[in-house]
mmCIF file of C-alpha atoms in Angstrom:
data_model
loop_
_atom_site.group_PDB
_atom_site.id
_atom_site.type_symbol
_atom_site.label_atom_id
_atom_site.label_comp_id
_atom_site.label_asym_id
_atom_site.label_seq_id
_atom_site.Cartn_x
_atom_site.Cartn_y
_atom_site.Cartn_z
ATOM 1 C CA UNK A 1 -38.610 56.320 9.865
ATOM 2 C CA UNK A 2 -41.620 55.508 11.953
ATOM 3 C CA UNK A 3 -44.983 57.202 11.139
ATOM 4 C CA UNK A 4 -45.882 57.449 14.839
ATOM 5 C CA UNK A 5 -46.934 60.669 15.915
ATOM 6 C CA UNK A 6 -46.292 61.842 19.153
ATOM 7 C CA UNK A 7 -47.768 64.203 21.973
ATOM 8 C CA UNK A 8 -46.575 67.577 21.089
ATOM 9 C CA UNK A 9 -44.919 69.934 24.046
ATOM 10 C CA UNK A 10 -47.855 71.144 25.010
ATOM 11 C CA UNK A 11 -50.128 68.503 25.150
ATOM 12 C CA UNK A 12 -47.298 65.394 25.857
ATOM 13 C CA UNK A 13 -47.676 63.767 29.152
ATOM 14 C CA UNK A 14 -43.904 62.996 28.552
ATOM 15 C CA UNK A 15 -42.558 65.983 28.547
ATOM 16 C CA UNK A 16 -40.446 67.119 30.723
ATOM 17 C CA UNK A 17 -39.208 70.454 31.565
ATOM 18 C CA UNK A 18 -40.078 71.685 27.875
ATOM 19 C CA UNK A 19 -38.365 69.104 26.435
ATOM 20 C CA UNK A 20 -39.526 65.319 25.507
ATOM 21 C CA UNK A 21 -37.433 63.243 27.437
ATOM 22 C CA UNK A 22 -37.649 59.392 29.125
ATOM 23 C CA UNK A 23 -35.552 57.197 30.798
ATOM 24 C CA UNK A 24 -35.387 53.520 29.603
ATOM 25 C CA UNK A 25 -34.424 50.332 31.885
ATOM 26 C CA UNK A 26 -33.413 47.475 30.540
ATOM 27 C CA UNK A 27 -31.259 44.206 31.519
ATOM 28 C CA UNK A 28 -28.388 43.323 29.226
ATOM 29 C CA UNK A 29 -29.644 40.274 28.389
ATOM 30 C CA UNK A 30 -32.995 41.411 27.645
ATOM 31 C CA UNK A 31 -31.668 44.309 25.474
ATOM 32 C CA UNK A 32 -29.313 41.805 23.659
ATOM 33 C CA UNK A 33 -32.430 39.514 22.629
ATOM 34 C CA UNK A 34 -34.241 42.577 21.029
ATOM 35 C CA UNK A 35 -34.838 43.048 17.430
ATOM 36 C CA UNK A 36 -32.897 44.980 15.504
ATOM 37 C CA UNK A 37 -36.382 46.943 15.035
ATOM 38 C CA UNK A 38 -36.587 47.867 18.629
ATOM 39 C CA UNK A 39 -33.001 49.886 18.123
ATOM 40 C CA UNK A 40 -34.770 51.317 14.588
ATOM 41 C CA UNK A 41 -37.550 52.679 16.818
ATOM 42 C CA UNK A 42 -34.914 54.219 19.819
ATOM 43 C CA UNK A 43 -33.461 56.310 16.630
ATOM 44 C CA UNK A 44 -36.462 57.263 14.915
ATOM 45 C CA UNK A 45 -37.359 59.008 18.351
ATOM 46 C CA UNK A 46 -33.943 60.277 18.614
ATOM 47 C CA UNK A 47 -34.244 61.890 14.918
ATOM 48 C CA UNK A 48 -37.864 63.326 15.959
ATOM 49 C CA UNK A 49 -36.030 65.129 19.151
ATOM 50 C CA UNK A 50 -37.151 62.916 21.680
ATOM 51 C CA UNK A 51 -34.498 62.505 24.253
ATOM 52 C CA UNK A 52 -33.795 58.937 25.489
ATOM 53 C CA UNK A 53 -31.533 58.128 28.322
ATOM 54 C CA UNK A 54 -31.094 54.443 28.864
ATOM 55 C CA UNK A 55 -29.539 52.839 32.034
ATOM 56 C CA UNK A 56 -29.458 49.091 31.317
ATOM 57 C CA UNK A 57 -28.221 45.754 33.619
ATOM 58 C CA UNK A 58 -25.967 42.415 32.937
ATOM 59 C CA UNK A 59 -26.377 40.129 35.684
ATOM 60 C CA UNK A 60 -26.146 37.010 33.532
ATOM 61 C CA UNK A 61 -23.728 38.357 31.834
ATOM 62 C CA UNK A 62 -21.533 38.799 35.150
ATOM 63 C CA UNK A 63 -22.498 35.119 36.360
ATOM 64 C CA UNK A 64 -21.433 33.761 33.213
ATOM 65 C CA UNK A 65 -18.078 35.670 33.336
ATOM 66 C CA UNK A 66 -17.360 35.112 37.136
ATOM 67 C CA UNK A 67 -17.674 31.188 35.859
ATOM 68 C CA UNK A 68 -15.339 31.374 33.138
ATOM 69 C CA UNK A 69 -12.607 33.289 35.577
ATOM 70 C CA UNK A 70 -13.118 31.033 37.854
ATOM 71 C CA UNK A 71 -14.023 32.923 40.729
ATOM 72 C CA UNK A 72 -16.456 31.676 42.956
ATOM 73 C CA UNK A 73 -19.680 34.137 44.497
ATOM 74 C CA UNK A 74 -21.512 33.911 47.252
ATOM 75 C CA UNK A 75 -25.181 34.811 47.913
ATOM 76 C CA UNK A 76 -26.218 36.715 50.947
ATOM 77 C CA UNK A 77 -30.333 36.788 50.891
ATOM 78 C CA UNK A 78 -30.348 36.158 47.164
ATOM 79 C CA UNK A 79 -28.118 39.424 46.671
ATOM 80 C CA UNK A 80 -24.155 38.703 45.360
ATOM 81 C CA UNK A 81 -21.468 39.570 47.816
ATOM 82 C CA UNK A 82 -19.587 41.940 45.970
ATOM 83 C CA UNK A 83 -15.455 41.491 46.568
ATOM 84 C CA UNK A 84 -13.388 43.428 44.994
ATOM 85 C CA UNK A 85 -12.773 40.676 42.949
ATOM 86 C CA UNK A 86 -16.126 39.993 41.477
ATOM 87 C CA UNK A 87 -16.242 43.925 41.787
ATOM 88 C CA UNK A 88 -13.701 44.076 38.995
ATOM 89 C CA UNK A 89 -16.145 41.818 36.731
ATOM 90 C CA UNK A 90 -18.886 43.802 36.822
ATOM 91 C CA UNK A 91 -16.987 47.129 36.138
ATOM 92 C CA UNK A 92 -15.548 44.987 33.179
ATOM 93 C CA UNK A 93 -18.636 43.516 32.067
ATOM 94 C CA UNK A 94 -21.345 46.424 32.759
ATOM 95 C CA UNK A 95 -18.655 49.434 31.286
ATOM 96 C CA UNK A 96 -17.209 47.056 29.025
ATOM 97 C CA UNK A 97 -18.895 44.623 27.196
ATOM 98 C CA UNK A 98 -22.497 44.857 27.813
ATOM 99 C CA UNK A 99 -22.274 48.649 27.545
ATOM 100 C CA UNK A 100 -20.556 48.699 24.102
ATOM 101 C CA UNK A 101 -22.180 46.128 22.709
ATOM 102 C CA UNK A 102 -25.479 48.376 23.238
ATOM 103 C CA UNK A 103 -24.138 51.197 22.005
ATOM 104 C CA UNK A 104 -23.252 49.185 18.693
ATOM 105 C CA UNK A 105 -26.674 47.791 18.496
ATOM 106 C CA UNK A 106 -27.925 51.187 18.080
ATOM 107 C CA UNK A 107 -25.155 52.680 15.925
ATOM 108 C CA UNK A 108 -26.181 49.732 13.378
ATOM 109 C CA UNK A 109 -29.209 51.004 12.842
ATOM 110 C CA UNK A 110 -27.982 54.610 12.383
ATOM 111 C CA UNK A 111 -28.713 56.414 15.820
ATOM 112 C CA UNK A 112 -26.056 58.020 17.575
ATOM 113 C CA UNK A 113 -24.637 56.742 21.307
ATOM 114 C CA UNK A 114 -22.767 57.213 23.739
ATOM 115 C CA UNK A 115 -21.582 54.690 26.466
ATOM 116 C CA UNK A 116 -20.957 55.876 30.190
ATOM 117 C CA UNK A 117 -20.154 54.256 33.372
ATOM 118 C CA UNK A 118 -21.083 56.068 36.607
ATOM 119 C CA UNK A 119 -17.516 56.552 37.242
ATOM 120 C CA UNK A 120 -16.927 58.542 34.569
ATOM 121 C CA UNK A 121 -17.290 62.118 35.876
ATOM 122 C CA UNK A 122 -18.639 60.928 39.162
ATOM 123 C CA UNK A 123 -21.934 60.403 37.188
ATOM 124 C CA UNK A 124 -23.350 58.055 39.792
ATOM 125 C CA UNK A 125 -22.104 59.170 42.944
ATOM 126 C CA UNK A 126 -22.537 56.470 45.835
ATOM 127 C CA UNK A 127 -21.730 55.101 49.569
ATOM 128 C CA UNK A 128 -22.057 51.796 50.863
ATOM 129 C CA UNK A 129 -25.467 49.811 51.495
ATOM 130 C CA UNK A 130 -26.133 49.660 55.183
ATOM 131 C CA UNK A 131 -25.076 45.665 55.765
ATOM 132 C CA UNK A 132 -22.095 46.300 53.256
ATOM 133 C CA UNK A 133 -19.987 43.975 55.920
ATOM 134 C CA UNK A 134 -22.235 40.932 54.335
ATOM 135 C CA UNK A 135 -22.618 41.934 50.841
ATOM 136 C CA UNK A 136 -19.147 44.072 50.013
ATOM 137 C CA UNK A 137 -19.201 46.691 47.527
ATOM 138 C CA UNK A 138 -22.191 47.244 47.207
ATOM 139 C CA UNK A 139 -23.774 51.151 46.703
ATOM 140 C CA UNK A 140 -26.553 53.316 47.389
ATOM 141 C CA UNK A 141 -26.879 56.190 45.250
ATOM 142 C CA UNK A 142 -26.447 59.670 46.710
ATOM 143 C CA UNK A 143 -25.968 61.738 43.684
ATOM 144 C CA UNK A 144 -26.204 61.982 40.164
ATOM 145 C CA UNK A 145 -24.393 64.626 37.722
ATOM 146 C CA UNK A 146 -27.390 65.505 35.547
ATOM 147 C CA UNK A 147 -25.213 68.096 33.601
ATOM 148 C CA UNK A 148 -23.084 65.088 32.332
ATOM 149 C CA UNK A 149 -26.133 63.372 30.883
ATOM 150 C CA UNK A 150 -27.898 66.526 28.971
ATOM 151 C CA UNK A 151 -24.613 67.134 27.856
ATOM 152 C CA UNK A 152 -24.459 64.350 25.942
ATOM 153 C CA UNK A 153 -27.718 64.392 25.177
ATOM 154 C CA UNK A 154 -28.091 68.499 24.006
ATOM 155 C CA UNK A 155 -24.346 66.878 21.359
ATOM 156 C CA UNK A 156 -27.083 64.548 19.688
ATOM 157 C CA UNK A 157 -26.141 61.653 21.867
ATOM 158 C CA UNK A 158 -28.149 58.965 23.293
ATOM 159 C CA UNK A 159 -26.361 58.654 27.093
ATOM 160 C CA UNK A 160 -25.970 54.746 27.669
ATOM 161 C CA UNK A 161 -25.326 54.422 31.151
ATOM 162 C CA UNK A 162 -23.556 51.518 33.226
ATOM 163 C CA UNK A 163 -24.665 51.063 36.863
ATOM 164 C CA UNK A 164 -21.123 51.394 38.719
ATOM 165 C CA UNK A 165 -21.229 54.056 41.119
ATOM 166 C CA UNK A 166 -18.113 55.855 42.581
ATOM 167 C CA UNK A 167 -17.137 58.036 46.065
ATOM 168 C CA UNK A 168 -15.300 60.789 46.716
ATOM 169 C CA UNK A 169 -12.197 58.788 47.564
ATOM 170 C CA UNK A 170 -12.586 56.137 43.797
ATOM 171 C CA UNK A 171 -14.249 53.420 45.135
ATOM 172 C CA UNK A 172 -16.299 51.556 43.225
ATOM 173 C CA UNK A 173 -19.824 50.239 44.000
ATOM 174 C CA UNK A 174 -21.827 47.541 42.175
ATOM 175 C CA UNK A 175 -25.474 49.270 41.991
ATOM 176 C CA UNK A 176 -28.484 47.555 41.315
ATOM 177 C CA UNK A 177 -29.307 48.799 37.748
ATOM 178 C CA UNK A 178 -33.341 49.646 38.983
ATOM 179 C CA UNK A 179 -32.055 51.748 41.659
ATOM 180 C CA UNK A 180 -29.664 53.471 39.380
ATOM 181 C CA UNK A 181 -32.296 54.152 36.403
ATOM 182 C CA UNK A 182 -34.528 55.785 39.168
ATOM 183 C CA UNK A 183 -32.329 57.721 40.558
ATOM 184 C CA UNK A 184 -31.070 58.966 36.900
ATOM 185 C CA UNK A 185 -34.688 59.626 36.276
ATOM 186 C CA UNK A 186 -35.064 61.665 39.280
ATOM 187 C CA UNK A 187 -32.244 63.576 38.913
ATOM 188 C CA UNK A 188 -33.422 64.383 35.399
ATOM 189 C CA UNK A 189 -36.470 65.557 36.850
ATOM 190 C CA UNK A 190 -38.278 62.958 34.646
ATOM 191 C CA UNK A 191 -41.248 61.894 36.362
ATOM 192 C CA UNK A 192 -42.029 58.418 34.492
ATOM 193 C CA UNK A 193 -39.869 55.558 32.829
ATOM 194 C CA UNK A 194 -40.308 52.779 30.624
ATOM 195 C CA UNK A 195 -38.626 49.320 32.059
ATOM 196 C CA UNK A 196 -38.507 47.146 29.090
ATOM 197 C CA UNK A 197 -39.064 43.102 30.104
ATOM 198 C CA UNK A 198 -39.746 40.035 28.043
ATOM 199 C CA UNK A 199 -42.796 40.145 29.338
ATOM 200 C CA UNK A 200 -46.386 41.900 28.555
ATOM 201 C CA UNK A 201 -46.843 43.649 31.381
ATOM 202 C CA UNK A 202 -48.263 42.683 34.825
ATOM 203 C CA UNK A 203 -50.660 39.612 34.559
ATOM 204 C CA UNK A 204 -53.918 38.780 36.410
ATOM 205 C CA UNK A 205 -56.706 35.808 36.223
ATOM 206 C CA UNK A 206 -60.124 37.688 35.330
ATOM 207 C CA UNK A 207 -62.756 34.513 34.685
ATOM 208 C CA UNK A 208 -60.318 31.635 34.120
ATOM 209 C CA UNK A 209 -58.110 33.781 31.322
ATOM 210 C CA UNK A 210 -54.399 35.896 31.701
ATOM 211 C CA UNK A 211 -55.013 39.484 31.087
ATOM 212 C CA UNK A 212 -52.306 42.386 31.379
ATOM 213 C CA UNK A 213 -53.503 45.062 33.883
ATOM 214 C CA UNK A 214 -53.094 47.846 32.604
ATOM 215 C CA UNK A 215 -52.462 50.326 35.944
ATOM 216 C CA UNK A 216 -51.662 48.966 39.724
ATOM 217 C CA UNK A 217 -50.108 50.667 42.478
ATOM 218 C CA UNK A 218 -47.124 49.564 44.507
ATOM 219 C CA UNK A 219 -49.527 48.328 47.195
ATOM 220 C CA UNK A 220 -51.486 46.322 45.412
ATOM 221 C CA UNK A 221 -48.331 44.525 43.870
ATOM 222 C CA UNK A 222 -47.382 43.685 47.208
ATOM 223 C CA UNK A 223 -50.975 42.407 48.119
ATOM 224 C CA UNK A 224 -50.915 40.103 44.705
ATOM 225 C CA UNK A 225 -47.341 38.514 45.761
ATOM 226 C CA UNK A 226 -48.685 37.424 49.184
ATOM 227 C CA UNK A 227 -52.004 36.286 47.809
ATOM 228 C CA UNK A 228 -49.881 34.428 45.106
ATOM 229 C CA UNK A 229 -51.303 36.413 41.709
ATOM 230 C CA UNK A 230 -48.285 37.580 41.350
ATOM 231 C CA UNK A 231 -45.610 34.338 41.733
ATOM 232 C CA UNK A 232 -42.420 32.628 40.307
ATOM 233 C CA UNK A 233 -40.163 34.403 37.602
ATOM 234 C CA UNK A 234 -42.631 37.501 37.761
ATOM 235 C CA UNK A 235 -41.980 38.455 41.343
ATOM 236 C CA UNK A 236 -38.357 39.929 40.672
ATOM 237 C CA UNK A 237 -39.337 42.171 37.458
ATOM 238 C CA UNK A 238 -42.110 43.892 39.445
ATOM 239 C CA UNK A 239 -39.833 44.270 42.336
ATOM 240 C CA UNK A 240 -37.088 45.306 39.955
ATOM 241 C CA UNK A 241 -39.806 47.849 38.343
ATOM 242 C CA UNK A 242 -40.935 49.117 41.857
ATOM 243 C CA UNK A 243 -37.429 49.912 42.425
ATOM 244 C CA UNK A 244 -37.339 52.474 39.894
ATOM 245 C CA UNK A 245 -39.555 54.565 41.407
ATOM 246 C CA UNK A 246 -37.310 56.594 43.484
ATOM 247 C CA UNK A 247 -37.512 60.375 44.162
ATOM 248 C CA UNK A 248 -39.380 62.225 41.600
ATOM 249 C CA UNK A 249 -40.668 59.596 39.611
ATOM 250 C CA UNK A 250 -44.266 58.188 40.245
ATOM 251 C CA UNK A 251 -44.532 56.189 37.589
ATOM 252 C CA UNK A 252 -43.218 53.465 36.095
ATOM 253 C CA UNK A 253 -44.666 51.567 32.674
ATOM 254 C CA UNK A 254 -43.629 48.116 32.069
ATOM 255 C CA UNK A 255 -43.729 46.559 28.646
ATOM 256 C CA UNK A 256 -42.685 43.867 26.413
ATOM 257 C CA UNK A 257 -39.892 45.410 24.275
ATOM 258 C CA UNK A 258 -40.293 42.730 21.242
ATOM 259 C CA UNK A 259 -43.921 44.609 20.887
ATOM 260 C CA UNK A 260 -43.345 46.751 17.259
ATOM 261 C CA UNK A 261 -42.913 50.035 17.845
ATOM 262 C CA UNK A 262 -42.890 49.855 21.898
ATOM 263 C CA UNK A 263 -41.238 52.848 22.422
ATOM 264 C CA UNK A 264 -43.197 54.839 20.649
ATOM 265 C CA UNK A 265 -46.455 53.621 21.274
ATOM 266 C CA UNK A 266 -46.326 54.298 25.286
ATOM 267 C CA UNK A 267 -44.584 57.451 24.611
ATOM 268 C CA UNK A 268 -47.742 58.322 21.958
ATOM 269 C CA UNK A 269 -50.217 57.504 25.006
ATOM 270 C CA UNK A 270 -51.196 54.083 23.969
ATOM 271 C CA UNK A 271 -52.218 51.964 26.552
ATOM 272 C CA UNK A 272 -50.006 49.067 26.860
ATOM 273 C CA UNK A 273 -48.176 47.048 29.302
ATOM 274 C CA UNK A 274 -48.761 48.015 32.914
ATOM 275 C CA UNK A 275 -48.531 51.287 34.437
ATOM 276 C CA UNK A 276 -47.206 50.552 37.878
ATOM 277 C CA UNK A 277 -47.967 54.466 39.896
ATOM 278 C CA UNK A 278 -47.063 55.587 43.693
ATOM 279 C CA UNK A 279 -49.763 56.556 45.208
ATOM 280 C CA UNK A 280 -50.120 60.524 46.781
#
């Protein structure tokens, strides 16, 4: 078990509500490409009674399996029209294989998981997007059943969550996996998360060499993408990180999750990655 220690109740900047709690994002690839020693470090902090609730993607995963069906997708503004056939393929994908397969990774190493979809229960209650006649099925989040997650979590469970939402009539609604993790977050009262990239953090030119920055606001993200710091590949994982910060949460800390010990390191104050914060 790791020898990390971490911020005790009264002194840990992650606690939340008297408990030590965080919510993790992470694409299903990403998550997939991680070390078995990542998962060994999710269930050491499980066995020390920190809580982690991770809400994780698969949009390659979905691509790939739309190809091999054979049904074709079409892009609206860089976004995926969602029919309710390609809507089947994510539920089947995200609840299905991408979920379970992360829930194994974990269970491998000896912590204990559980997978959900934000159908199950209504977890991740949602209505259509605003141009839904363009894109289809796609949600918005309006609710989330917090008592369903610290539930699982209060059995011993880690919740593994699936970003399908669902309305008060069934439907289904393919929802961006950001937007879901912070509005899980938010519900949870949880105030910062940890989005796990294959990256370092958020990168900037000081004197002709890369550095990680280690805080930025939302505004000054924006001001490095039209100035062109911030460029190519890089662009859509701050966006997607940006998009976490939704209700209560302020802040959002984005990190390389092949780093040893990741997890525990941020959640033990270290200073790594980039701490991307809403300003007041």
């Amino acid at each position: 078990m790791s020898s990390t220690t971490l911020p005790s109740e009264q002194n840990g900047a992650w606690t939340e509500a008297g408990k030590q709690r965080f919510v993790m994002k992470c694409g299903g690839s990403t998550l997939a490409a991680l070390p078995e020693s990542f998962f060994a470090d999710l269930r050491d902090l499980q066995a020390q009674g920190i809580q982690p609730v991770i809400v994780h993607g698969g949009g390659p995963a979905i691509s790939d399996n739309l190809a091999k069906l054979g049904i074709e997708t079409e892009f609206v503004n860089g976004l995926r029209k969602t029919t309710e056939a390609v809507l089947d393929v994510v539920e089947m994908v995200l609840a299905g294989s991408i979920n379970k397969q992360i829930v194994r990774l974990i269970q491998r190493v000896g912590g204990r998981a559980i997978g959900l979809s934000g159908v199950d229960g209504g977890l991740i209650q949602a209505r259509p997007v605003t141009n839904h006649a363009e894109i289809g099925w796609v949600g918005e989040v309006t609710g989330v059943e917090a008592p369903i997650i610290q539930g699982v979590v209060d059995m011993g469970y880690m919740p593994v969550i699936a970003p399908v939402g669902v309305d008060v009539s069934g439907q289904r609604y393919n929802i961006n996996a950001d937007t879901a993790a912070g509005a899980v977050a938010s519900h949870l009262g949880v105030s910062r998360m940890i989005v796990v990239t294959d990256v370092p953090g958020i990168m900037k030119t000081v004197r002709g060499e890369k550095k990680v920055l280690p805080s930025v606001s939302v505004q000054e993200i924006e001001d490095m993408i039209q100035t062109g710091e911030i460029y190519g590949g890089m662009i859509p994982k701050v966006r997607a990180a940006i998009a976490c910060i939704h209700g209560d949460v302020r802040e959002v800390v984005i990190v390389d999750g092949s780093e040893p010990q990741i997890l525990s390191r941020v959640l033990g104050g270290e200073a790594i990655g980039t701490r991307i914060i809403r300003m007041p």
